[in-house]
Amino acid sequence: MTCLSQQKKNSQKTNQQQGSGWFYLHIVIRVIQSLLLTLVCLVLLLGALGAGIGAGYFAYLVQDTEIPTKEELEGDLEDVDETSSLAYADGSNIANIDTELHRNSVESDQISDTLKQAAIATEDKDFYQHDGVVPKAVLRALVSEVTGIGSSGGSTLTQQIVKQQILSDNVTFERKANEILLAQQVENNFSKDEILTIYLNVSPFGRNNQGENIAGAQEAAQGIFGVDANELNLPQAAFIAGLPQSPIAYSPYTNSGKLQDDLESGLERKDYVLFSMYRNHDISREEYEDARDYDLTSDFLEREDPAESNDDQSFLYDTVMNESLKIIARQLANEDDVSSDEFSQEETYQTYIQEAQQRLVNGGYTVNTTIDQDIYDAMQDTAENYGYLLDNNNQVEVGNVYMDNETGRILGFVGGRDYEENQFNHAFNSTRQAGSAIKPALVYGPAIDQGLIGTESRVSDYPADWQQGENEGDPIVNATNEGTETFQTIRESLEYSSNIASYHIYQELLDDKNDASFVYDNYLQKMNYPETDAWTYESASSGVPEVTTLEQTNGFQTLANGGVSQEGYLIESITDSSGEALYEHEENPERVYSRAAASIMNDLMRDVLDSGYTTDFISGVSNLNYNLANADWVGKTGTTDEYRDSWLAVSTPRATLSSWSGREDNEGTDRNASDRTARYMAQLANSIYQADPDSLGVDEEFELDDDVNEEEVSEFTGTQVDDDDTVEVDGSTMRVPNDTTTSYWAQGTPPGPSFRFGIGGSEDDYEDYWQNGPDDNDDDDD
């Protein structure tokens, strides 16, 4: 009894415990259910609140957007071109921009169903299910835009048309909202087949076999495969359908119409389209594999020459277009946060250039230039009528730039003697050895600016040899001799353009700074000369580095502008059809030389022209125009070995005019090259004066800056003078001659007298000079 009673009690206790456990579990479950219900309600409330806020924000973004009619939408969607133009400085028209975009719109039944299926499978597989927008795709793109995580893609084919034809590519919430609104309007007003046909008629498809930019499926089919859009086979249709995503990168042709060396990216894109069609059940597995393995390269057309060219094209047209494309391409890259290093890569650069071209030719833009029409026309007439002065058989080409000193505005230029015969721009694109014309910017300007020399300091013109490189041990030669065996003044050495003297000055400058790149980093770079190791070579002072005529002009502009560089530019602004500026030039003045140094250099270069040792430019101008001859001209000549290149750059206080001439095959000419250049440049300056005399500022003069130190120095040594000054020469005491002259210094003062008073030269050279004195110079280098 007792045992049974105890078992019963234990059983009751166990049941009570089990009942209590189930009770507590039931409570927990009820609590969790309540929490989940509350959470769901909260999510729904937040979702509703978010949806309300989103709807309200969407309404705010599109509140100013007028709902277009079907006719307005039709006009916008089919309006593929808006003429852009180039303008002179006064606003008059240079030319309308040749679109170079060939498009041939066709009806829907002239486009194969295969191509339509390929486009849908690749660009918008839900095309027939949505009403212009896929909400989840928009949400995904929105999250990506906000967080920066994942893909930002989400545009339907309809949205792509709206973005391309009506809106812009700017990624903003307002633009995206309007894109959604307008896409739905397009869907409400057009059938799916009409929308698809519009897409295939307006989309860009890269280049054809003539190197021309093409748009529209019909032009693509004819220009790539030589068939109509309704005759494309499956692999051809897949290839064309894949092009709009990146038409230039996937195009089989270069801008000359030649087949790309590497066709892989376009063919891989074709395979992706085919797989998308297979995945979308548009084609069978067998059709997919056959088309994938098809040798499409055998269908690409061979290159053909373009049938026509734009009658308005000229050096001016080409140059303005090229400069505009660079500007727009850089802006587009900036919008995409593309770094300068990445942008400089050829593939990236060309991609943005092509996008810029599409924008420019179709955007209704006006490119406003700095070109003065009267001056430009006068310069072209001179090249045509007086180019024979450079040579009689048209073997010598020419490039000229005329620049306003204060602003850097390019008022006119000459790209070559005959555009129809040779379209290469010798003013902007031709790089040739700089010759002695580089000496003011590279050698004398920096040396004076650093206080290394004054105008009457002495520099060796005794025979000397190269010390480094492949020419080590060879003599440094002037144009007509291997040295005049004297110490020239700085003024004389520049007038006679001594290569030996400039070599010694340049080496002294680099040694003084103990830095081979000092001159480039502190001077040339600021004047927009190209970066090259050649500036550190011994031969740099003789003009071995290669430059363009434009770059050379900027160096002389800087000196004529008081030492302040203003980068030469051609494009003032680019405006859209409403007059809004998409780009405006911003001045970026850079001080390169002190005012004192620049004014001293202009004083020296005035003597270069006035002396007539290396150029007859002044006498040539005098024979043509008395008023023009009285202008305060400064400048420098330059030739290279065997007279392959002839340079002359001249400046007034207002403007700089430069010239390069030579043969394109880099063959030599003859020693009369400088004389011929001088005669041609005299005619060019006179033509500019007749077109616009004010642009030259013939009544203005260069003046020495107030900070120039005018030092009394010995004519014999260029050093300080004292009645008791003596030096020891070869064991004998010699008195420094006491004839004096004035030497201009930008900073510092002349050194005291010593045996080695000058720059360069050996012990024997100094002994010779002390004993024999300076001889008359007979050097006529340039």
PDB file of C-alpha atoms in Angstrom, residues 123-125 130 132-134 137-138 140-141 152-161 163 175-176 179:
ATOM      1  CA  GLU A 123      19.227  44.307 -73.400  1.00  0.00           C
ATOM      2  CA  ASP A 124      15.790  43.644 -71.891  1.00  0.00           C
ATOM      3  CA  LYS A 125      14.560  40.037 -71.607  1.00  0.00           C
ATOM      4  CA  HIS A 130       6.853  45.377 -68.405  1.00  0.00           C
ATOM      5  CA  GLY A 132       8.560  50.585 -69.521  1.00  0.00           C
ATOM      6  CA  VAL A 133      10.017  50.097 -66.047  1.00  0.00           C
ATOM      7  CA  VAL A 134      10.980  47.060 -63.955  1.00  0.00           C
ATOM      8  CA  ALA A 137      15.584  46.692 -61.238  1.00  0.00           C
ATOM      9  CA  VAL A 138      14.996  50.358 -60.395  1.00  0.00           C
ATOM     10  CA  ARG A 140      18.407  47.594 -57.232  1.00  0.00           C
ATOM     11  CA  ALA A 141      19.899  50.493 -59.154  1.00  0.00           C
ATOM     12  CA  SER A 152      23.707  50.142 -60.995  1.00  0.00           C
ATOM     13  CA  GLY A 153      22.172  48.730 -64.183  1.00  0.00           C
ATOM     14  CA  GLY A 154      18.404  48.700 -64.292  1.00  0.00           C
ATOM     15  CA  SER A 155      17.309  50.475 -67.451  1.00  0.00           C
ATOM     16  CA  THR A 156      14.808  48.811 -69.735  1.00  0.00           C
ATOM     17  CA  LEU A 157      15.151  49.124 -73.469  1.00  0.00           C
ATOM     18  CA  THR A 158      12.475  51.820 -73.343  1.00  0.00           C
ATOM     19  CA  GLN A 159      14.399  53.745 -70.686  1.00  0.00           C
ATOM     20  CA  GLN A 160      17.551  53.515 -72.797  1.00  0.00           C
ATOM     21  CA  ILE A 161      15.776  55.213 -75.701  1.00  0.00           C
ATOM     22  CA  LYS A 163      17.927  58.538 -71.921  1.00  0.00           C
ATOM     23  CA  ARG A 175      16.988  62.597 -64.225  1.00  0.00           C
ATOM     24  CA  LYS A 176      16.177  59.012 -63.246  1.00  0.00           C
ATOM     25  CA  GLU A 179      13.363  58.802 -67.242  1.00  0.00           C
TER      26      GLU A 179
END
